[in-house]
Structures are given as C-alpha cells and as structure tokens.
Amino acid sequence: MNQQRKLVILIIIAAVSLLIALVLTAVASNPLGSQFK
Amino acid sequence: MHDTDTRLARINLGLICFIIVVWFYIVVTPLAAQINIWVDGFAGQKDRLSRLLDDPKGSISQSNVNRLIVPGMLLDSAIQNSDKPDLHENVWHLPESSTPNQGGNTVLVSDRFSYNNAYGNFYFLDKLKPGDKLGVVWRQKLYHYKVVDSKTYSAHQNDPLAKESQQPSLTLYSAGPLWYQNKRLVVTAQLTDPQ
C-alpha cells in the first residue's frame, strides 16, 4: 500500500477514535450529578 | 519522490502513535482502579480498614469528620453535607434521608466511574455481599452496619431513596453496572450496634 493511501486511512481511524474518546468523556462525565441538581 | 514517501511515512507513524494513545485512554481508564488495587493489594487494604472498625478503643469515632468506612470497597471517605453535592469527590448524605443518630433510613450517594474520575468513591460498590461489615462515624459516634441486600434499579425509579425503614438502615446509592448510566446500584445495610 502506498504511503498516501495509508495516510488517508490512518486519518479516518484517528478521527473516529478521537470522536469515540470525546463522546465517552462527555456522556459519562456526570453519571449521577444531574439527578440530584 | 523518495523524499515525499519518507515524509509521509513519518506522518503515518505519528498518526499510528496517536491512535494507540487514544485507544489506550479509552480501554485503560475504566480499568485504572482495578490496576491500582492489583498493584497495592486488595486484601492488605481491606484488613487495614477492617481493623479500624474492630478497634475496641473506638479511636476512629474521635474523628470530628463524619465518615463512611467500607472495607469491602476499600473506602474510607468523609461524608459531605451540602445542598450542592460534588459526587465526583465526595460521599454525599442525601438531605431528605435520615441520619444514623436518628434511626430510619440514611442514604449516602457517590459516583462509581466516569472518564473524568476513573476511581470514584463507590467504584467497588458491586463487590459488597450480604454480611459484609461497614461503619459510619456520625457526630463522633461509630455505627456498625451489615449489608443485607444489593439490587439494580432503573435510574428513573426513585423508590429505593424514598424507602421508609422501621429499623435503622443505611442505603448506598450509585450508578451501575459501570457501563450502564441508566441503571442504579443500591446496597442496603442494617444497623448491628452503635459503639
């Protein structure tokens, strides 16, 4: 696989991974707090 | 052409490292508490907290701070009395509930896990089994409890918090299982004897 094609695939994987990490951090940041506000 | 390939190869290597770091964060963060306990040793810490509860001199009850001590969860934490709970950092006494010195049902709430706080006070709440001992220091008096029940409820079901109890009891309330934010794990304990 040439390096350019590899770069495109890695950018997509990196973006999806970052998105998963951000969503998990945001969604699971305050599991109980809102219930007792 | 060769220079461009070399440069792209370096960028690709950097991206691979970045992806590994992100996935390390995603996978390892929920296990941080387990790893911490594995390194420090669960049994040793549990014994140390059990000795605090079993101390015949009751030196723990001389503490000016209200505290919850649960050897089975490796927990020794101050209890927060406030209208604005900080469940990440503290064990919070639900103001509508009773207190150990008044009898009735005392409700204590805290977080188990979030990516912002991987090792919450109640992380090991699921490890408690019927018969496990725990203690609450309340107004310089140590109250001993024994776990009688552990159940999972829907987050929208507030019944366990409103539960009236004839016997003096303690309810520990948190989210759980770890990955289900819409569920609540509720452990009930009954008073065995105040010191």
PDB file of C-alpha atoms in Angstrom, chain B residues 78-179:
ATOM      1  CA  ALA B  78     -15.595  11.930  54.588  1.00  0.00           C
ATOM      2  CA  ILE B  79     -19.347  12.416  54.233  1.00  0.00           C
ATOM      3  CA  GLN B  80     -20.412  15.680  52.618  1.00  0.00           C
ATOM      4  CA  ASN B  81     -23.445  17.537  53.976  1.00  0.00           C
ATOM      5  CA  SER B  82     -24.367  20.093  51.377  1.00  0.00           C
ATOM      6  CA  ASP B  83     -27.200  21.222  49.112  1.00  0.00           C
ATOM      7  CA  LYS B  84     -24.803  21.144  46.158  1.00  0.00           C
ATOM      8  CA  PRO B  85     -23.277  17.672  46.018  1.00  0.00           C
ATOM      9  CA  ASP B  86     -19.902  17.005  44.465  1.00  0.00           C
ATOM     10  CA  LEU B  87     -20.366  13.335  43.723  1.00  0.00           C
ATOM     11  CA  HIS B  88     -17.042  13.025  41.891  1.00  0.00           C
ATOM     12  CA  GLU B  89     -15.037  13.743  45.005  1.00  0.00           C
ATOM     13  CA  ASN B  90     -17.311  13.026  47.950  1.00  0.00           C
ATOM     14  CA  VAL B  91     -19.746  10.670  49.545  1.00  0.00           C
ATOM     15  CA  TRP B  92     -22.876  12.796  49.888  1.00  0.00           C
ATOM     16  CA  HIS B  93     -25.576  12.473  52.531  1.00  0.00           C
ATOM     17  CA  LEU B  94     -28.994  12.854  50.895  1.00  0.00           C
ATOM     18  CA  PRO B  95     -30.556  15.671  52.989  1.00  0.00           C
ATOM     19  CA  GLU B  96     -34.104  14.243  52.736  1.00  0.00           C
ATOM     20  CA  SER B  97     -32.980  10.983  54.297  1.00  0.00           C
ATOM     21  CA  SER B  98     -32.447  10.207  57.955  1.00  0.00           C
ATOM     22  CA  THR B  99     -29.133  10.220  59.829  1.00  0.00           C
ATOM     23  CA  PRO B 100     -27.533   7.379  61.805  1.00  0.00           C
ATOM     24  CA  ASN B 101     -28.288   9.019  65.163  1.00  0.00           C
ATOM     25  CA  GLN B 102     -31.999   9.437  64.310  1.00  0.00           C
ATOM     26  CA  GLY B 103     -32.688   5.869  63.157  1.00  0.00           C
ATOM     27  CA  GLY B 104     -34.632   5.354  59.920  1.00  0.00           C
ATOM     28  CA  ASN B 105     -33.002   5.076  56.527  1.00  0.00           C
ATOM     29  CA  THR B 106     -29.780   7.023  55.907  1.00  0.00           C
ATOM     30  CA  VAL B 107     -28.935   7.426  52.213  1.00  0.00           C
ATOM     31  CA  LEU B 108     -25.368   8.042  51.000  1.00  0.00           C
ATOM     32  CA  VAL B 109     -24.655   8.774  47.328  1.00  0.00           C
ATOM     33  CA  SER B 110     -21.456   8.880  45.270  1.00  0.00           C
ATOM     34  CA  ASP B 111     -20.126   8.212  41.776  1.00  0.00           C
ATOM     35  CA  ARG B 112     -18.533   4.962  40.697  1.00  0.00           C
ATOM     36  CA  PHE B 113     -16.877   5.709  37.401  1.00  0.00           C
ATOM     37  CA  SER B 114     -16.614   8.392  34.776  1.00  0.00           C
ATOM     38  CA  TYR B 115     -13.851   9.245  32.336  1.00  0.00           C
ATOM     39  CA  ASN B 116     -13.259  12.396  34.417  1.00  0.00           C
ATOM     40  CA  ASN B 117     -12.975  10.412  37.621  1.00  0.00           C
ATOM     41  CA  ALA B 118     -11.900   6.857  36.909  1.00  0.00           C
ATOM     42  CA  TYR B 119     -11.792   5.763  40.563  1.00  0.00           C
ATOM     43  CA  GLY B 120     -14.969   7.084  42.191  1.00  0.00           C
ATOM     44  CA  ASN B 121     -15.667   6.526  45.886  1.00  0.00           C
ATOM     45  CA  PHE B 122     -18.236   3.816  45.104  1.00  0.00           C
ATOM     46  CA  TYR B 123     -16.236   2.145  42.307  1.00  0.00           C
ATOM     47  CA  PHE B 124     -16.253  -1.191  44.141  1.00  0.00           C
ATOM     48  CA  LEU B 125     -19.886  -0.979  45.293  1.00  0.00           C
ATOM     49  CA  ASP B 126     -20.668  -4.135  43.301  1.00  0.00           C
ATOM     50  CA  LYS B 127     -18.170  -6.076  45.430  1.00  0.00           C
ATOM     51  CA  LEU B 128     -20.337  -5.805  48.549  1.00  0.00           C
ATOM     52  CA  LYS B 129     -22.141  -9.001  49.536  1.00  0.00           C
ATOM     53  CA  PRO B 130     -24.748  -9.703  52.234  1.00  0.00           C
ATOM     54  CA  GLY B 131     -22.959  -9.999  55.560  1.00  0.00           C
ATOM     55  CA  ASP B 132     -20.166  -7.522  54.747  1.00  0.00           C
ATOM     56  CA  LYS B 133     -19.488  -5.018  57.517  1.00  0.00           C
ATOM     57  CA  LEU B 134     -19.354  -1.265  57.175  1.00  0.00           C
ATOM     58  CA  GLY B 135     -19.258   1.653  59.555  1.00  0.00           C
ATOM     59  CA  VAL B 136     -20.380   5.257  59.703  1.00  0.00           C
ATOM     60  CA  VAL B 137     -18.799   7.779  62.048  1.00  0.00           C
ATOM     61  CA  TRP B 138     -21.535  10.312  62.735  1.00  0.00           C
ATOM     62  CA  ARG B 139     -21.130  13.073  65.281  1.00  0.00           C
ATOM     63  CA  GLN B 140     -18.200  11.282  66.884  1.00  0.00           C
ATOM     64  CA  LYS B 141     -20.037   8.000  67.254  1.00  0.00           C
ATOM     65  CA  LEU B 142     -19.307   4.835  65.278  1.00  0.00           C
ATOM     66  CA  TYR B 143     -22.318   2.953  63.895  1.00  0.00           C
ATOM     67  CA  HIS B 144     -21.798  -0.607  62.656  1.00  0.00           C
ATOM     68  CA  TYR B 145     -23.881  -1.919  59.769  1.00  0.00           C
ATOM     69  CA  LYS B 146     -24.139  -5.225  57.946  1.00  0.00           C
ATOM     70  CA  VAL B 147     -25.049  -5.495  54.241  1.00  0.00           C
ATOM     71  CA  VAL B 148     -28.395  -7.242  53.706  1.00  0.00           C
ATOM     72  CA  ASP B 149     -29.174  -6.574  50.051  1.00  0.00           C
ATOM     73  CA  SER B 150     -27.721  -5.399  46.730  1.00  0.00           C
ATOM     74  CA  LYS B 151     -30.031  -4.598  43.797  1.00  0.00           C
ATOM     75  CA  THR B 152     -30.013  -2.820  40.445  1.00  0.00           C
ATOM     76  CA  TYR B 153     -32.840  -0.400  39.605  1.00  0.00           C
ATOM     77  CA  SER B 154     -33.762   1.831  36.678  1.00  0.00           C
ATOM     78  CA  ALA B 155     -32.399   5.385  37.030  1.00  0.00           C
ATOM     79  CA  HIS B 156     -35.939   6.759  36.839  1.00  0.00           C
ATOM     80  CA  GLN B 157     -37.096   4.667  39.750  1.00  0.00           C
ATOM     81  CA  ASN B 158     -36.552   6.666  42.926  1.00  0.00           C
ATOM     82  CA  ASP B 159     -38.234   4.166  45.231  1.00  0.00           C
ATOM     83  CA  PRO B 160     -35.043   2.983  46.931  1.00  0.00           C
ATOM     84  CA  LEU B 161     -34.311   6.556  48.017  1.00  0.00           C
ATOM     85  CA  ALA B 162     -37.780   7.145  49.387  1.00  0.00           C
ATOM     86  CA  LYS B 163     -37.854   3.833  51.226  1.00  0.00           C
ATOM     87  CA  GLU B 164     -39.005   4.209  54.796  1.00  0.00           C
ATOM     88  CA  SER B 165     -37.471   1.799  57.239  1.00  0.00           C
ATOM     89  CA  GLN B 166     -38.647   0.792  60.688  1.00  0.00           C
ATOM     90  CA  GLN B 167     -35.166  -0.451  61.507  1.00  0.00           C
ATOM     91  CA  PRO B 168     -32.176   1.908  61.402  1.00  0.00           C
ATOM     92  CA  SER B 169     -30.638   1.231  57.999  1.00  0.00           C
ATOM     93  CA  LEU B 170     -28.118   2.582  55.525  1.00  0.00           C
ATOM     94  CA  THR B 171     -28.530   2.805  51.745  1.00  0.00           C
ATOM     95  CA  LEU B 172     -25.530   3.239  49.432  1.00  0.00           C
ATOM     96  CA  TYR B 173     -26.658   4.567  46.048  1.00  0.00           C
ATOM     97  CA  SER B 174     -24.683   4.897  42.819  1.00  0.00           C
ATOM     98  CA  ALA B 175     -24.705   4.304  39.075  1.00  0.00           C
ATOM     99  CA  GLY B 176     -24.130   0.825  37.841  1.00  0.00           C
ATOM    100  CA  PRO B 177     -23.155  -1.509  36.336  1.00  0.00           C
ATOM    101  CA  LEU B 178     -20.186   0.617  35.247  1.00  0.00           C
ATOM    102  CA  TRP B 179     -21.201   0.921  31.584  1.00  0.00           C
TER     103      TRP B 179
END
